[in-house]
Amino acid sequence: QGIYVSGTSPESMSNLLAQFAEHGTYYTRLSRFSLQPVLDSSYSKGLVFQAFTSGLRKYLQYYRACVLSTPQSLTLLALSFLFRRLGRQLRYLAELCGIGATGVVTNRGNSASFPTGVKLLSYLYKEALENCSNEHYTVLLSLLKMSCEPYTRFVHDWVYSGFFNDACGEFMIQMNEDYLHFRDKRYWTQGYVLASKEVEDFVPVFLKHLANEIYICGKTINLLKLCCPKHYICWSDIPVPRISVTFSLEELKEMEKDCATYVGRMERIARYSAISREEKHLRMEISKQEFIIQARQAVSKALETFKDQKMSE
């Protein structure tokens, strides 16, 4: 009341201001939801949730840049049209995080039931599939990619070097240090175990078909380090291809090229190692045969000496 704009009815003015108020409400809720957490011993939401909120903060930074770059001469109606799409995205993101006015996940906003870890990745992936034909799709893909980075780092370290780093306990493997000191079957069966019997509890839905291969790969690397630390897989300094989520066909082709290059180099090392083992075995056989010949010659010479002594007697 008391605010008037020439050529605009009070009802239209109220509707326009209500839209801007809604945008501000969603922006404030998302800002509070995505606050940078204090990373201490009490933090329990994990690295994936932290990466997700980092993506939200980047989007809100983009929104602020759009607001600050808006010319001051625009009318309320022009501002309404200009921010209509961004306003819809803010509303969708608020509902995605469970802090919107409506939506099936609204009650998740400030509760512990909001998904974290791999369940958050599956949640974002399913949302992306359901929104692949609307204006929210690109924002969802960006959030999904950023949220996957902690998981792909874990997979990269595990499958290439057997390195286990899961301080928040949100990934697919559990390490039992007591069994890592054993040097029998228990090292293999109990040293590293899957975190759950249900695949979707520890692997995103888009990786569940690779869950067992990822698990076995890191276990095998660690066993190989114990049994044969000089194996070329354990000491090779060839750069390994990166593991990441991408939605670019060109980037995917580049990653496939890097993988093919890596496989080719490792296969050459494997052939060289096999040849080296064969040469070593051959040299050992030659040395063995030479030793046998020398021993026979020594025995023959000793017999001849013995005969000569007998004859002289």
mmCIF file of C-alpha atoms in Angstrom:
data_model
loop_
_atom_site.group_PDB
_atom_site.id
_atom_site.type_symbol
_atom_site.label_atom_id
_atom_site.label_comp_id
_atom_site.label_asym_id
_atom_site.label_seq_id
_atom_site.Cartn_x
_atom_site.Cartn_y
_atom_site.Cartn_z
ATOM 1 C CA GLN A 1 0.000 0.000 0.000
ATOM 2 C CA GLY A 2 1.137 3.527 -0.746
ATOM 3 C CA ILE A 3 3.323 2.444 -3.732
ATOM 4 C CA TYR A 4 2.101 3.488 -7.154
ATOM 5 C CA VAL A 5 3.519 3.198 -10.677
ATOM 6 C CA SER A 6 2.005 5.123 -13.547
ATOM 7 C CA GLY A 7 0.046 2.866 -15.894
ATOM 8 C CA THR A 8 0.044 -0.118 -13.514
ATOM 9 C CA SER A 9 -2.950 -1.265 -11.504
ATOM 10 C CA PRO A 10 -2.562 -2.153 -7.809
ATOM 11 C CA GLU A 11 -3.276 -5.809 -8.604
ATOM 12 C CA SER A 12 -0.560 -5.934 -11.266
ATOM 13 C CA MET A 13 1.856 -4.178 -8.949
ATOM 14 C CA SER A 14 1.093 -6.693 -6.202
ATOM 15 C CA ASN A 15 1.618 -9.649 -8.539
ATOM 16 C CA LEU A 16 4.950 -8.315 -9.823
ATOM 17 C CA LEU A 17 6.290 -7.585 -6.353
ATOM 18 C CA ALA A 18 5.113 -10.994 -5.163
ATOM 19 C CA GLN A 19 7.218 -12.618 -7.897
ATOM 20 C CA PHE A 20 10.328 -10.718 -6.822
ATOM 21 C CA ALA A 21 9.651 -11.533 -3.176
ATOM 22 C CA GLU A 22 9.372 -15.215 -4.105
ATOM 23 C CA HIS A 23 12.703 -15.048 -5.934
ATOM 24 C CA GLY A 24 14.327 -13.450 -2.921
ATOM 25 C CA THR A 25 12.833 -16.060 -0.597
ATOM 26 C CA TYR A 26 14.179 -18.965 -2.644
ATOM 27 C CA TYR A 27 17.554 -17.278 -3.004
ATOM 28 C CA THR A 28 17.806 -16.799 0.763
ATOM 29 C CA ARG A 29 16.759 -20.384 1.491
ATOM 30 C CA LEU A 30 19.271 -21.779 -0.995
ATOM 31 C CA SER A 31 22.022 -19.549 0.401
ATOM 32 C CA ARG A 32 21.398 -20.869 3.908
ATOM 33 C CA PHE A 33 21.122 -24.450 2.679
ATOM 34 C CA SER A 34 24.458 -24.229 0.843
ATOM 35 C CA LEU A 35 26.497 -22.418 3.478
ATOM 36 C CA GLN A 36 30.132 -23.510 3.583
ATOM 37 C CA PRO A 37 30.243 -26.070 6.425
ATOM 38 C CA VAL A 38 32.721 -26.127 9.244
ATOM 39 C CA LEU A 39 34.855 -29.178 8.488
ATOM 40 C CA ASP A 40 35.516 -30.600 11.927
ATOM 41 C CA SER A 41 34.864 -33.908 13.675
ATOM 42 C CA SER A 42 31.144 -33.117 13.965
ATOM 43 C CA TYR A 43 30.625 -32.798 10.198
ATOM 44 C CA SER A 44 28.808 -35.912 8.981
ATOM 45 C CA LYS A 45 27.290 -35.148 5.574
ATOM 46 C CA GLY A 46 30.345 -36.147 3.598
ATOM 47 C CA LEU A 47 32.288 -34.921 0.595
ATOM 48 C CA VAL A 48 29.550 -35.539 -1.980
ATOM 49 C CA PHE A 49 27.084 -33.268 -0.166
ATOM 50 C CA GLN A 50 29.849 -30.703 0.234
ATOM 51 C CA ALA A 51 30.503 -30.781 -3.528
ATOM 52 C CA PHE A 52 26.757 -30.485 -4.203
ATOM 53 C CA THR A 53 26.415 -27.367 -2.044
ATOM 54 C CA SER A 54 29.518 -25.940 -3.716
ATOM 55 C CA GLY A 55 27.680 -26.283 -7.039
ATOM 56 C CA LEU A 56 24.664 -24.500 -5.556
ATOM 57 C CA ARG A 57 26.855 -21.643 -4.394
ATOM 58 C CA LYS A 58 28.290 -21.282 -7.900
ATOM 59 C CA TYR A 59 24.779 -21.054 -9.345
ATOM 60 C CA LEU A 60 23.779 -18.447 -6.765
ATOM 61 C CA GLN A 61 26.915 -16.499 -7.644
ATOM 62 C CA TYR A 62 25.781 -16.539 -11.282
ATOM 63 C CA TYR A 63 22.330 -15.340 -10.186
ATOM 64 C CA ARG A 64 23.868 -12.459 -8.213
ATOM 65 C CA ALA A 65 25.943 -11.479 -11.239
ATOM 66 C CA CYS A 66 22.776 -11.351 -13.369
ATOM 67 C CA VAL A 67 21.028 -9.163 -10.793
ATOM 68 C CA LEU A 68 23.946 -6.767 -10.390
ATOM 69 C CA SER A 69 24.411 -6.394 -14.149
ATOM 70 C CA THR A 70 20.753 -5.468 -14.750
ATOM 71 C CA PRO A 71 20.259 -1.876 -15.986
ATOM 72 C CA GLN A 72 18.507 0.323 -13.443
ATOM 73 C CA SER A 73 16.320 1.885 -16.126
ATOM 74 C CA LEU A 74 14.217 -1.251 -16.679
ATOM 75 C CA THR A 75 10.579 -1.211 -15.688
ATOM 76 C CA LEU A 76 9.060 -3.705 -13.248
ATOM 77 C CA LEU A 77 7.376 -5.529 -16.124
ATOM 78 C CA ALA A 78 10.668 -5.760 -18.041
ATOM 79 C CA LEU A 79 12.406 -7.058 -14.909
ATOM 80 C CA SER A 80 9.689 -9.655 -14.499
ATOM 81 C CA PHE A 81 10.220 -10.980 -18.017
ATOM 82 C CA LEU A 82 14.010 -10.814 -17.681
ATOM 83 C CA PHE A 83 14.123 -12.907 -14.495
ATOM 84 C CA ARG A 84 11.233 -15.241 -15.239
ATOM 85 C CA ARG A 85 13.481 -18.138 -16.310
ATOM 86 C CA LEU A 86 15.975 -17.625 -13.487
ATOM 87 C CA GLY A 87 13.097 -17.403 -11.035
ATOM 88 C CA ARG A 88 11.740 -20.747 -12.210
ATOM 89 C CA GLN A 89 15.196 -22.284 -11.801
ATOM 90 C CA LEU A 90 15.509 -20.889 -8.270
ATOM 91 C CA ARG A 91 12.139 -22.365 -7.382
ATOM 92 C CA TYR A 92 13.049 -25.741 -8.866
ATOM 93 C CA LEU A 93 16.398 -25.854 -7.034
ATOM 94 C CA ALA A 94 14.671 -24.982 -3.765
ATOM 95 C CA GLU A 95 12.205 -27.829 -4.278
ATOM 96 C CA LEU A 96 15.086 -30.135 -5.284
ATOM 97 C CA CYS A 97 16.751 -29.362 -1.956
ATOM 98 C CA GLY A 98 13.490 -29.753 -0.052
ATOM 99 C CA ILE A 99 13.155 -26.091 0.913
ATOM 100 C CA GLY A 100 10.579 -24.952 -1.632
ATOM 101 C CA ALA A 101 6.937 -24.069 -1.118
ATOM 102 C CA THR A 102 5.744 -27.329 -2.700
ATOM 103 C CA GLY A 103 7.228 -30.633 -3.823
ATOM 104 C CA VAL A 104 7.537 -34.208 -2.671
ATOM 105 C CA VAL A 105 10.878 -33.595 -0.976
ATOM 106 C CA THR A 106 9.967 -30.359 0.818
ATOM 107 C CA ASN A 107 10.234 -31.965 4.235
ATOM 108 C CA ARG A 108 13.863 -32.913 3.571
ATOM 109 C CA GLY A 109 15.258 -29.407 3.667
ATOM 110 C CA ASN A 110 16.698 -29.173 7.158
ATOM 111 C CA SER A 111 16.466 -32.794 8.224
ATOM 112 C CA ALA A 112 18.902 -35.651 8.255
ATOM 113 C CA SER A 113 16.763 -37.499 5.689
ATOM 114 C CA PHE A 114 18.066 -35.389 2.781
ATOM 115 C CA PRO A 115 20.208 -37.789 0.733
ATOM 116 C CA THR A 116 23.988 -37.667 1.062
ATOM 117 C CA GLY A 117 26.844 -39.683 -0.368
ATOM 118 C CA VAL A 118 26.071 -42.036 -3.241
ATOM 119 C CA LYS A 119 22.321 -41.746 -2.577
ATOM 120 C CA LEU A 120 22.560 -38.049 -3.413
ATOM 121 C CA LEU A 121 24.286 -38.942 -6.703
ATOM 122 C CA SER A 122 21.513 -41.412 -7.546
ATOM 123 C CA TYR A 123 18.902 -38.813 -6.585
ATOM 124 C CA LEU A 124 20.422 -36.182 -8.900
ATOM 125 C CA TYR A 125 20.835 -38.716 -11.709
ATOM 126 C CA LYS A 126 17.177 -39.744 -11.553
ATOM 127 C CA GLU A 127 16.104 -36.094 -11.454
ATOM 128 C CA ALA A 128 18.228 -35.402 -14.538
ATOM 129 C CA LEU A 129 16.555 -38.277 -16.394
ATOM 130 C CA GLU A 130 13.115 -36.953 -15.489
ATOM 131 C CA ASN A 131 13.966 -33.390 -16.555
ATOM 132 C CA CYS A 132 15.977 -34.083 -19.699
ATOM 133 C CA SER A 133 13.580 -32.110 -21.897
ATOM 134 C CA ASN A 134 13.052 -28.929 -19.873
ATOM 135 C CA GLU A 135 15.007 -25.814 -18.915
ATOM 136 C CA HIS A 136 16.340 -27.265 -15.642
ATOM 137 C CA TYR A 137 18.346 -29.987 -17.386
ATOM 138 C CA THR A 138 21.631 -28.087 -17.838
ATOM 139 C CA VAL A 139 21.619 -26.908 -14.216
ATOM 140 C CA LEU A 140 21.026 -30.484 -13.031
ATOM 141 C CA LEU A 141 23.861 -31.815 -15.185
ATOM 142 C CA SER A 142 26.222 -29.213 -13.762
ATOM 143 C CA LEU A 143 25.249 -30.113 -10.182
ATOM 144 C CA LEU A 144 25.546 -33.838 -10.929
ATOM 145 C CA LYS A 145 29.008 -33.422 -12.429
ATOM 146 C CA MET A 146 30.318 -31.401 -9.477
ATOM 147 C CA SER A 147 28.756 -33.773 -6.951
ATOM 148 C CA CYS A 148 30.415 -36.779 -8.624
ATOM 149 C CA GLU A 149 33.941 -35.383 -8.296
ATOM 150 C CA PRO A 150 34.658 -36.787 -4.789
ATOM 151 C CA TYR A 151 33.366 -40.206 -5.850
ATOM 152 C CA THR A 152 35.377 -40.310 -9.080
ATOM 153 C CA ARG A 153 38.511 -39.285 -7.142
ATOM 154 C CA PHE A 154 37.954 -42.194 -4.778
ATOM 155 C CA VAL A 155 37.433 -44.616 -7.678
ATOM 156 C CA HIS A 156 40.528 -43.245 -9.461
ATOM 157 C CA ASP A 157 42.775 -43.768 -6.424
ATOM 158 C CA TRP A 158 41.298 -47.195 -5.717
ATOM 159 C CA VAL A 159 41.389 -48.819 -9.165
ATOM 160 C CA TYR A 160 44.796 -47.449 -10.224
ATOM 161 C CA SER A 161 46.776 -47.720 -6.987
ATOM 162 C CA GLY A 162 44.589 -49.524 -4.423
ATOM 163 C CA PHE A 163 44.718 -46.392 -2.263
ATOM 164 C CA PHE A 164 41.826 -46.231 0.220
ATOM 165 C CA ASN A 165 40.807 -42.750 1.384
ATOM 166 C CA ASP A 166 37.287 -42.527 2.782
ATOM 167 C CA ALA A 167 37.420 -40.318 5.854
ATOM 168 C CA CYS A 168 33.640 -39.775 5.843
ATOM 169 C CA GLY A 169 32.687 -43.413 5.248
ATOM 170 C CA GLU A 170 30.391 -42.631 2.329
ATOM 171 C CA PHE A 171 31.840 -44.778 -0.451
ATOM 172 C CA MET A 172 31.548 -48.430 -1.376
ATOM 173 C CA ILE A 173 34.368 -50.118 0.571
ATOM 174 C CA GLN A 174 35.208 -50.679 4.201
ATOM 175 C CA MET A 175 38.768 -51.369 5.335
ATOM 176 C CA ASN A 176 39.386 -53.778 8.240
ATOM 177 C CA GLU A 177 42.889 -52.967 9.432
ATOM 178 C CA ASP A 178 43.061 -55.992 11.734
ATOM 179 C CA TYR A 179 42.836 -58.369 8.766
ATOM 180 C CA LEU A 180 45.306 -56.421 6.616
ATOM 181 C CA HIS A 181 48.119 -57.846 8.757
ATOM 182 C CA PHE A 182 47.192 -61.436 7.931
ATOM 183 C CA ARG A 183 49.017 -63.257 5.152
ATOM 184 C CA ASP A 184 46.450 -65.894 4.348
ATOM 185 C CA LYS A 185 42.975 -66.084 2.826
ATOM 186 C CA ARG A 186 41.587 -63.701 5.436
ATOM 187 C CA TYR A 187 43.557 -60.811 3.920
ATOM 188 C CA TRP A 188 41.630 -61.236 0.681
ATOM 189 C CA THR A 189 38.207 -62.023 2.116
ATOM 190 C CA GLN A 190 38.142 -59.692 5.143
ATOM 191 C CA GLY A 191 40.718 -56.943 4.560
ATOM 192 C CA TYR A 192 38.532 -54.925 2.206
ATOM 193 C CA VAL A 193 34.795 -55.622 2.141
ATOM 194 C CA LEU A 194 31.769 -54.041 0.514
ATOM 195 C CA ALA A 195 29.944 -51.580 2.734
ATOM 196 C CA SER A 196 26.527 -53.141 2.123
ATOM 197 C CA LYS A 197 24.853 -56.089 0.461
ATOM 198 C CA GLU A 198 22.535 -53.745 -1.447
ATOM 199 C CA VAL A 199 24.389 -52.366 -4.474
ATOM 200 C CA GLU A 200 22.514 -49.056 -4.582
ATOM 201 C CA ASP A 201 23.515 -48.329 -0.971
ATOM 202 C CA PHE A 202 27.148 -47.838 -1.928
ATOM 203 C CA VAL A 203 27.228 -47.240 -5.693
ATOM 204 C CA PRO A 204 25.293 -44.673 -7.760
ATOM 205 C CA VAL A 205 22.649 -46.246 -9.975
ATOM 206 C CA PHE A 206 24.601 -45.334 -13.103
ATOM 207 C CA LEU A 207 27.630 -47.346 -11.889
ATOM 208 C CA LYS A 208 25.965 -50.365 -10.310
ATOM 209 C CA HIS A 209 26.871 -52.590 -13.276
ATOM 210 C CA LEU A 210 30.559 -51.856 -12.550
ATOM 211 C CA ALA A 211 30.436 -52.142 -8.756
ATOM 212 C CA ASN A 212 32.051 -55.575 -8.459
ATOM 213 C CA GLU A 213 34.759 -54.796 -11.044
ATOM 214 C CA ILE A 214 35.713 -51.603 -9.179
ATOM 215 C CA TYR A 215 35.821 -53.484 -5.876
ATOM 216 C CA ILE A 216 37.925 -56.393 -7.186
ATOM 217 C CA CYS A 217 40.330 -54.124 -9.081
ATOM 218 C CA GLY A 218 41.575 -52.254 -6.010
ATOM 219 C CA LYS A 219 41.758 -55.462 -3.950
ATOM 220 C CA THR A 220 43.853 -57.100 -6.644
ATOM 221 C CA ILE A 221 46.242 -54.148 -6.831
ATOM 222 C CA ASN A 222 46.840 -54.311 -3.077
ATOM 223 C CA LEU A 223 47.368 -58.082 -3.159
ATOM 224 C CA LEU A 224 49.798 -57.699 -6.047
ATOM 225 C CA LYS A 225 51.783 -55.123 -4.069
ATOM 226 C CA LEU A 226 52.236 -57.713 -1.326
ATOM 227 C CA CYS A 227 52.979 -60.730 -3.507
ATOM 228 C CA CYS A 228 55.015 -59.095 -6.272
ATOM 229 C CA PRO A 229 55.979 -55.487 -5.441
ATOM 230 C CA LYS A 230 58.295 -55.336 -8.482
ATOM 231 C CA HIS A 231 55.433 -56.052 -10.893
ATOM 232 C CA TYR A 232 55.192 -53.381 -13.584
ATOM 233 C CA ILE A 233 51.641 -52.442 -12.516
ATOM 234 C CA CYS A 234 52.989 -51.484 -9.081
ATOM 235 C CA TRP A 235 55.899 -49.319 -10.203
ATOM 236 C CA SER A 236 54.958 -48.022 -13.652
ATOM 237 C CA ASP A 237 55.260 -44.226 -13.936
ATOM 238 C CA ILE A 238 53.021 -44.017 -17.009
ATOM 239 C CA PRO A 239 50.356 -41.300 -16.481
ATOM 240 C CA VAL A 240 46.980 -42.911 -15.882
ATOM 241 C CA PRO A 241 43.864 -41.599 -17.657
ATOM 242 C CA ARG A 242 41.519 -39.527 -15.567
ATOM 243 C CA ILE A 243 38.129 -40.712 -14.387
ATOM 244 C CA SER A 244 35.414 -38.094 -14.500
ATOM 245 C CA VAL A 245 31.804 -37.451 -15.457
ATOM 246 C CA THR A 246 31.385 -35.631 -18.745
ATOM 247 C CA PHE A 247 28.508 -34.687 -21.025
ATOM 248 C CA SER A 248 30.689 -33.577 -23.929
ATOM 249 C CA LEU A 249 31.167 -35.928 -26.871
ATOM 250 C CA GLU A 250 34.527 -34.333 -27.715
ATOM 251 C CA GLU A 251 35.766 -34.743 -24.153
ATOM 252 C CA LEU A 252 34.531 -38.336 -24.101
ATOM 253 C CA LYS A 253 36.476 -39.103 -27.282
ATOM 254 C CA GLU A 254 39.584 -37.537 -25.758
ATOM 255 C CA MET A 255 39.212 -39.682 -22.639
ATOM 256 C CA GLU A 256 38.780 -42.813 -24.769
ATOM 257 C CA LYS A 257 41.929 -41.862 -26.677
ATOM 258 C CA ASP A 258 43.856 -41.442 -23.410
ATOM 259 C CA CYS A 259 42.604 -44.839 -22.203
ATOM 260 C CA ALA A 260 43.667 -46.527 -25.444
ATOM 261 C CA THR A 261 47.109 -44.909 -25.174
ATOM 262 C CA TYR A 262 47.465 -46.082 -21.579
ATOM 263 C CA VAL A 263 46.426 -49.648 -22.436
ATOM 264 C CA GLY A 264 48.868 -49.750 -25.340
ATOM 265 C CA ARG A 265 51.772 -48.573 -23.199
ATOM 266 C CA MET A 266 50.988 -51.030 -20.413
ATOM 267 C CA GLU A 267 50.710 -53.893 -22.895
ATOM 268 C CA ARG A 268 54.155 -53.009 -24.288
ATOM 269 C CA ILE A 269 55.581 -53.077 -20.767
ATOM 270 C CA ALA A 270 53.863 -56.424 -20.191
ATOM 271 C CA ARG A 271 55.422 -57.885 -23.363
ATOM 272 C CA TYR A 272 58.835 -56.525 -22.418
ATOM 273 C CA SER A 273 58.493 -57.994 -18.934
ATOM 274 C CA ALA A 274 57.484 -61.360 -20.402
ATOM 275 C CA ILE A 275 60.489 -61.301 -22.764
ATOM 276 C CA SER A 276 62.754 -60.356 -19.882
ATOM 277 C CA ARG A 277 61.475 -63.284 -17.842
ATOM 278 C CA GLU A 278 62.003 -65.653 -20.765
ATOM 279 C CA GLU A 279 65.530 -64.336 -21.299
ATOM 280 C CA LYS A 280 66.280 -64.706 -17.606
ATOM 281 C CA HIS A 281 64.958 -68.252 -17.642
ATOM 282 C CA LEU A 282 66.992 -69.023 -20.766
ATOM 283 C CA ARG A 283 70.153 -67.616 -19.193
ATOM 284 C CA MET A 284 69.573 -69.693 -16.090
ATOM 285 C CA GLU A 285 69.185 -72.817 -18.232
ATOM 286 C CA ILE A 286 72.371 -72.005 -20.149
ATOM 287 C CA SER A 287 74.263 -71.401 -16.907
ATOM 288 C CA LYS A 288 72.913 -74.661 -15.552
ATOM 289 C CA GLN A 289 74.019 -76.584 -18.625
ATOM 290 C CA GLU A 290 77.446 -74.932 -18.530
ATOM 291 C CA PHE A 291 77.798 -75.866 -14.866
ATOM 292 C CA ILE A 292 76.870 -79.479 -15.647
ATOM 293 C CA ILE A 293 79.431 -79.593 -18.473
ATOM 294 C CA GLN A 294 82.105 -78.124 -16.215
ATOM 295 C CA ALA A 295 81.258 -80.628 -13.489
ATOM 296 C CA ARG A 296 81.486 -83.535 -15.950
ATOM 297 C CA GLN A 297 84.808 -82.271 -17.232
ATOM 298 C CA ALA A 298 86.103 -81.969 -13.688
ATOM 299 C CA VAL A 299 84.925 -85.507 -12.862
ATOM 300 C CA SER A 300 86.464 -86.843 -16.100
ATOM 301 C CA LYS A 301 89.743 -85.124 -15.342
ATOM 302 C CA ALA A 302 89.750 -86.475 -11.793
ATOM 303 C CA LEU A 303 89.146 -90.024 -13.104
ATOM 304 C CA GLU A 304 91.975 -89.716 -15.592
ATOM 305 C CA THR A 305 94.302 -88.501 -12.836
ATOM 306 C CA PHE A 306 93.209 -91.388 -10.637
ATOM 307 C CA LYS A 307 93.871 -93.892 -13.477
ATOM 308 C CA ASP A 308 97.299 -92.436 -14.141
ATOM 309 C CA GLN A 309 98.187 -92.808 -10.486
ATOM 310 C CA LYS A 310 97.041 -96.431 -10.492
ATOM 311 C CA MET A 311 99.048 -97.182 -13.628
ATOM 312 C CA SER A 312 102.191 -95.657 -12.153
ATOM 313 C CA GLU A 313 101.857 -97.848 -9.082
#
